[in-house]
PDB file of C-alpha atoms in Angstrom:
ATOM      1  CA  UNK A   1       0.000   0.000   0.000  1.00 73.00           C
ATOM      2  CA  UNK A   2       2.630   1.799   0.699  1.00 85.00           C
ATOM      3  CA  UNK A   3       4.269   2.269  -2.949  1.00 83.00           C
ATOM      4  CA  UNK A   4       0.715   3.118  -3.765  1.00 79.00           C
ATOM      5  CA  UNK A   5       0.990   6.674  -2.483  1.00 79.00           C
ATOM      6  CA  UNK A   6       4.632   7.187  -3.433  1.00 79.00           C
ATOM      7  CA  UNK A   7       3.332   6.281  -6.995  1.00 78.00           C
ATOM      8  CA  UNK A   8       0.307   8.767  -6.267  1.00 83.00           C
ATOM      9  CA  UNK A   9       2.198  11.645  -4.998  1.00 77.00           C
ATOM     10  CA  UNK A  10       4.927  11.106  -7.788  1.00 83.00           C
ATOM     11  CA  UNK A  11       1.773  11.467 -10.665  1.00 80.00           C
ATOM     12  CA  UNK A  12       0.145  14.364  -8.893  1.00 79.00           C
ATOM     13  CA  UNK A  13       3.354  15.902  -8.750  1.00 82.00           C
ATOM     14  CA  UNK A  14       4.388  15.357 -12.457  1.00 84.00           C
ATOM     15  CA  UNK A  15       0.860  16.566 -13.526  1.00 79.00           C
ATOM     16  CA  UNK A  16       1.231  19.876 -11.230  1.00 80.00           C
ATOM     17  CA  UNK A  17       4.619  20.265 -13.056  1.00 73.00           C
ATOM     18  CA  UNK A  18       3.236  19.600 -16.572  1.00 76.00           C
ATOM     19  CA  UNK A  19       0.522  22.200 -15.670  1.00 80.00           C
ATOM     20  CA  UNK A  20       2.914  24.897 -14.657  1.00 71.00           C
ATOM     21  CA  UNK A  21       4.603  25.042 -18.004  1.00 73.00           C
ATOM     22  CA  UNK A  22       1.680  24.763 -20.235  1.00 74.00           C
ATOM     23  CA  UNK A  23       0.497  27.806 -18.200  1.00 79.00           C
ATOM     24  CA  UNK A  24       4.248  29.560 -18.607  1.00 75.00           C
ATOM     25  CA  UNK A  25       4.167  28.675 -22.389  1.00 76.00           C
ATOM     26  CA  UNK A  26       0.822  29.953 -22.965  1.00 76.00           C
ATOM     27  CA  UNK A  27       1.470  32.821 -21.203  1.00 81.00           C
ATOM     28  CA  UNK A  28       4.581  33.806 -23.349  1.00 84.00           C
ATOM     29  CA  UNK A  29       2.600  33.352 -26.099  1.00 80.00           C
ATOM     30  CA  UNK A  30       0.424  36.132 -25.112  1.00 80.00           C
ATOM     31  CA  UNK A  31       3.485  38.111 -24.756  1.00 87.00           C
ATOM     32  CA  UNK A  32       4.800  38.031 -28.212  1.00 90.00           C
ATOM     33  CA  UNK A  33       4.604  41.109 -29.953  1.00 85.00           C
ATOM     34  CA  UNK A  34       1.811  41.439 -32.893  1.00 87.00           C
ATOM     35  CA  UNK A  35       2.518  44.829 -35.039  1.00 86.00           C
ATOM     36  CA  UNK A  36      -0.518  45.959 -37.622  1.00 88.00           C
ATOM     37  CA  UNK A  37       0.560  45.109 -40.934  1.00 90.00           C
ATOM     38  CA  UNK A  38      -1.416  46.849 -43.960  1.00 91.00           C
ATOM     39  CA  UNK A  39      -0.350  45.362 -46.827  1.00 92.00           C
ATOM     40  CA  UNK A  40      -1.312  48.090 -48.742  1.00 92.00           C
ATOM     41  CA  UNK A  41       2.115  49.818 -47.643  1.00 90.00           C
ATOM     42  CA  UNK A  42       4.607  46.873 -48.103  1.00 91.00           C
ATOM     43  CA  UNK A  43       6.652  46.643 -51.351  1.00 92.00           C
ATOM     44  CA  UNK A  44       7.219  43.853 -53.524  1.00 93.00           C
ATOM     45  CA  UNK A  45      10.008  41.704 -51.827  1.00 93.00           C
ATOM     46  CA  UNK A  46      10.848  39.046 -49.335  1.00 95.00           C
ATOM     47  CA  UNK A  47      10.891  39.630 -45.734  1.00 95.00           C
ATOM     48  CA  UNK A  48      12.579  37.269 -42.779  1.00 95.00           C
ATOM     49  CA  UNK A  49      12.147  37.451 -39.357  1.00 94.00           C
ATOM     50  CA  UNK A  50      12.830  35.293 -36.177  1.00 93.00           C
ATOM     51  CA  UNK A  51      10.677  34.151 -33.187  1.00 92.00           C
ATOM     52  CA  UNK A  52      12.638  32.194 -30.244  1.00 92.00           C
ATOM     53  CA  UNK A  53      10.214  31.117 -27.571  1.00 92.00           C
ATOM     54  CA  UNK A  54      11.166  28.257 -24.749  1.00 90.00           C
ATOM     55  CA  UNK A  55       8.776  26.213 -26.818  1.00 91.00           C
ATOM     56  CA  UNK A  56       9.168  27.193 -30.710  1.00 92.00           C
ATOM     57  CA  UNK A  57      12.152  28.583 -32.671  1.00 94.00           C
ATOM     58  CA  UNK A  58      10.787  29.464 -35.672  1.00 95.00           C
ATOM     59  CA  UNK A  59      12.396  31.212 -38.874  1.00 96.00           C
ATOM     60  CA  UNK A  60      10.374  32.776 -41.334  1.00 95.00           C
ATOM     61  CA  UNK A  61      10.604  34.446 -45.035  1.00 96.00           C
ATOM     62  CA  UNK A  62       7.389  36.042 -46.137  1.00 96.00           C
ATOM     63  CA  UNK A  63       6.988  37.081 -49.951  1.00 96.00           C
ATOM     64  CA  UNK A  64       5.188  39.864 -51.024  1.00 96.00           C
ATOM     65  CA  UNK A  65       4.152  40.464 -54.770  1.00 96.00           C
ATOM     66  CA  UNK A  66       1.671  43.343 -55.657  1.00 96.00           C
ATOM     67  CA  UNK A  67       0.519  43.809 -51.612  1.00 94.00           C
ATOM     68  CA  UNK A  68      -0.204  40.308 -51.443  1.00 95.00           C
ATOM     69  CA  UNK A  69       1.406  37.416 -49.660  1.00 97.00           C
ATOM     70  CA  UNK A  70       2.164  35.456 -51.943  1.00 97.00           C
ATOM     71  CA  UNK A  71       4.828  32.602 -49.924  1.00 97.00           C
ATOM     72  CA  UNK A  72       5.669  32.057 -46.376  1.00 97.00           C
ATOM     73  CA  UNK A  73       8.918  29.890 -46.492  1.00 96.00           C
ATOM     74  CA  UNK A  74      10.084  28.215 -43.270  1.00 95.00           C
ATOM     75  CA  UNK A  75      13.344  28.199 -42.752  1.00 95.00           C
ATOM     76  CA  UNK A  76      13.500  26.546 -38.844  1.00 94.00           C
ATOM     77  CA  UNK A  77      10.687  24.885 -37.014  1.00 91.00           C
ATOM     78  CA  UNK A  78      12.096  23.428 -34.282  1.00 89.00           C
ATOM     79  CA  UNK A  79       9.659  22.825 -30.928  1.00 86.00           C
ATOM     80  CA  UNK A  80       6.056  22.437 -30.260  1.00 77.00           C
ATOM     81  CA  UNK A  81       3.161  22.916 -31.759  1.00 80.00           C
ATOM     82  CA  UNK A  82       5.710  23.814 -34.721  1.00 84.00           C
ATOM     83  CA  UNK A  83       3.890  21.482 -37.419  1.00 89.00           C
ATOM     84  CA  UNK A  84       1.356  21.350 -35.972  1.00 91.00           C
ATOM     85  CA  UNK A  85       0.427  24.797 -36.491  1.00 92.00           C
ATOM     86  CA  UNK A  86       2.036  25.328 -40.003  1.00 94.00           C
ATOM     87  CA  UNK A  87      -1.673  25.180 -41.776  1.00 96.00           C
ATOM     88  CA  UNK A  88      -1.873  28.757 -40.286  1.00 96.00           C
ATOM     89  CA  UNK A  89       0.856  29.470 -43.197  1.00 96.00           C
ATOM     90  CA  UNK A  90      -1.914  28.557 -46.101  1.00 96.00           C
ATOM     91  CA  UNK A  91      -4.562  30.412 -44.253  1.00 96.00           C
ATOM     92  CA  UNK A  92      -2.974  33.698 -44.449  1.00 96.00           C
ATOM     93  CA  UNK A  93      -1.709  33.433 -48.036  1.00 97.00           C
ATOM     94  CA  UNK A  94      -5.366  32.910 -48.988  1.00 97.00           C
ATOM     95  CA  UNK A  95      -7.006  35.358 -47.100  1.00 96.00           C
ATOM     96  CA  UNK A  96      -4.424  37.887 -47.136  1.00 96.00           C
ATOM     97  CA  UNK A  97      -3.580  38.822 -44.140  1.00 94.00           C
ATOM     98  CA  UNK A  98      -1.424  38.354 -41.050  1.00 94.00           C
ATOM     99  CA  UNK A  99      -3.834  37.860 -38.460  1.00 93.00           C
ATOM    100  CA  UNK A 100      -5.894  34.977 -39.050  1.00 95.00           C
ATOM    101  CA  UNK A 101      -7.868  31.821 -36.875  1.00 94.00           C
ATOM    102  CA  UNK A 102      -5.345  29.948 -34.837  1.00 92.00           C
ATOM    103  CA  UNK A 103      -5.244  26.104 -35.644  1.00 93.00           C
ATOM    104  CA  UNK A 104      -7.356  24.271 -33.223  1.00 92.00           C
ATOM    105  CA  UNK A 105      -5.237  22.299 -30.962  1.00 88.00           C
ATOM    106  CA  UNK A 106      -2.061  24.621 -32.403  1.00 89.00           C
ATOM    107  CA  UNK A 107      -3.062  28.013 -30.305  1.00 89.00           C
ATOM    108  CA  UNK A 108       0.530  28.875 -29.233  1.00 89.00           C
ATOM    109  CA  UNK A 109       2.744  27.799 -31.864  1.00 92.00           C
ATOM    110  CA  UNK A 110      -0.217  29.830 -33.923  1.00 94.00           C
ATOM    111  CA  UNK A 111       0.654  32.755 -32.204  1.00 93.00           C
ATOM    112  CA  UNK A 112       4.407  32.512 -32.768  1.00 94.00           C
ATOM    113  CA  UNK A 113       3.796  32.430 -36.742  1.00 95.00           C
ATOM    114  CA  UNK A 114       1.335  35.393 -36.418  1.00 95.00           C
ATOM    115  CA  UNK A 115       3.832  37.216 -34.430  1.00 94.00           C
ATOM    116  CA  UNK A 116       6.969  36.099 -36.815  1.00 95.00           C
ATOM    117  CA  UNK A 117       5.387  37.139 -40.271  1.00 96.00           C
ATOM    118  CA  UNK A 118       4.255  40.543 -38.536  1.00 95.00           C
ATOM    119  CA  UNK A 119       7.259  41.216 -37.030  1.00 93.00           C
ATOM    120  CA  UNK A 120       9.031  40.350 -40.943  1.00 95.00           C
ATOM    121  CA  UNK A 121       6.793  42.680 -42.276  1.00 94.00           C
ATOM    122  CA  UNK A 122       7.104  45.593 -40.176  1.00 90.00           C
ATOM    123  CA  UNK A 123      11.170  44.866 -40.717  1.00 77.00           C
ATOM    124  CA  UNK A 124      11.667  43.971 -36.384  1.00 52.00           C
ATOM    125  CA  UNK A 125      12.570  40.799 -34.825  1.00 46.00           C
ATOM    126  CA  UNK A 126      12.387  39.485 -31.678  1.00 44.00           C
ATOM    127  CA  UNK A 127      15.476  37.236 -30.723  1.00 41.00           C
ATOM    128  CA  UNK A 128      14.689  36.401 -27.217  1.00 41.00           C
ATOM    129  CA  UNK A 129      16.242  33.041 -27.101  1.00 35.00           C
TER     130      UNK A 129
END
């Protein structure tokens, strides 16, 4: 009976851990910065940027032909919710613009790639690593 609690308090322990940095993750998320893009403004060309997080480092060039995304090449996805959340990519090139639906069940590495292809559009990057 003993090992019975060790194993209990060992699992509660793990999942209060678990919790913590889900929370943390999420929270730095909401941190990133987001800058208004109007496309309108931007001129033909391709744009890179950088987003570090302690979950995601992800690498970005974003192609713009005639105000209109027209590619978003990855050039590092390394972390979670990475591929997860790289539909978001096809999303934006079709509707045009930066800030789009997050992937469902991809919320945070969603908001890294709206953050990144902002933040390569307005020419800043954000190398927090």
């Amino acid at each position: 009976m003993q090992w019975f609690a060790v194993v209990t308090v060992i699992f509660v322990m793990i999942c209060a851990f678990l919790m913590h940095r889900h929370r943390s993750q999420l929270t730095e998320a909401m941190r990133l910065p987001y800058h208004p893009v109007n496309l309108e403004l931007i001129e033909d060309g391709t744009y890179s940027a950088k987003t570090y997080t302690s979950f995601l480092h992800l690498q970005l060039e974003v192609t713009v032909k005639d105000h209109c995304i027209t590619a978003i090449n990855v050039i590092e996805n390394a972390g979670v919710d990475g591929e997860t959340a790289r539909p978001i990519i096809d999303r934006m090139i079709k509707e045009n613009k930066v800030v789009v639906p997050a992937v469902k069940g991809a919320e945070m590495g969603s908001m890294v790639y709206i953050s990144c292809v902002s933040m390569a559009l307005t020419n800043l990057e954000n190398d927090e690593s």
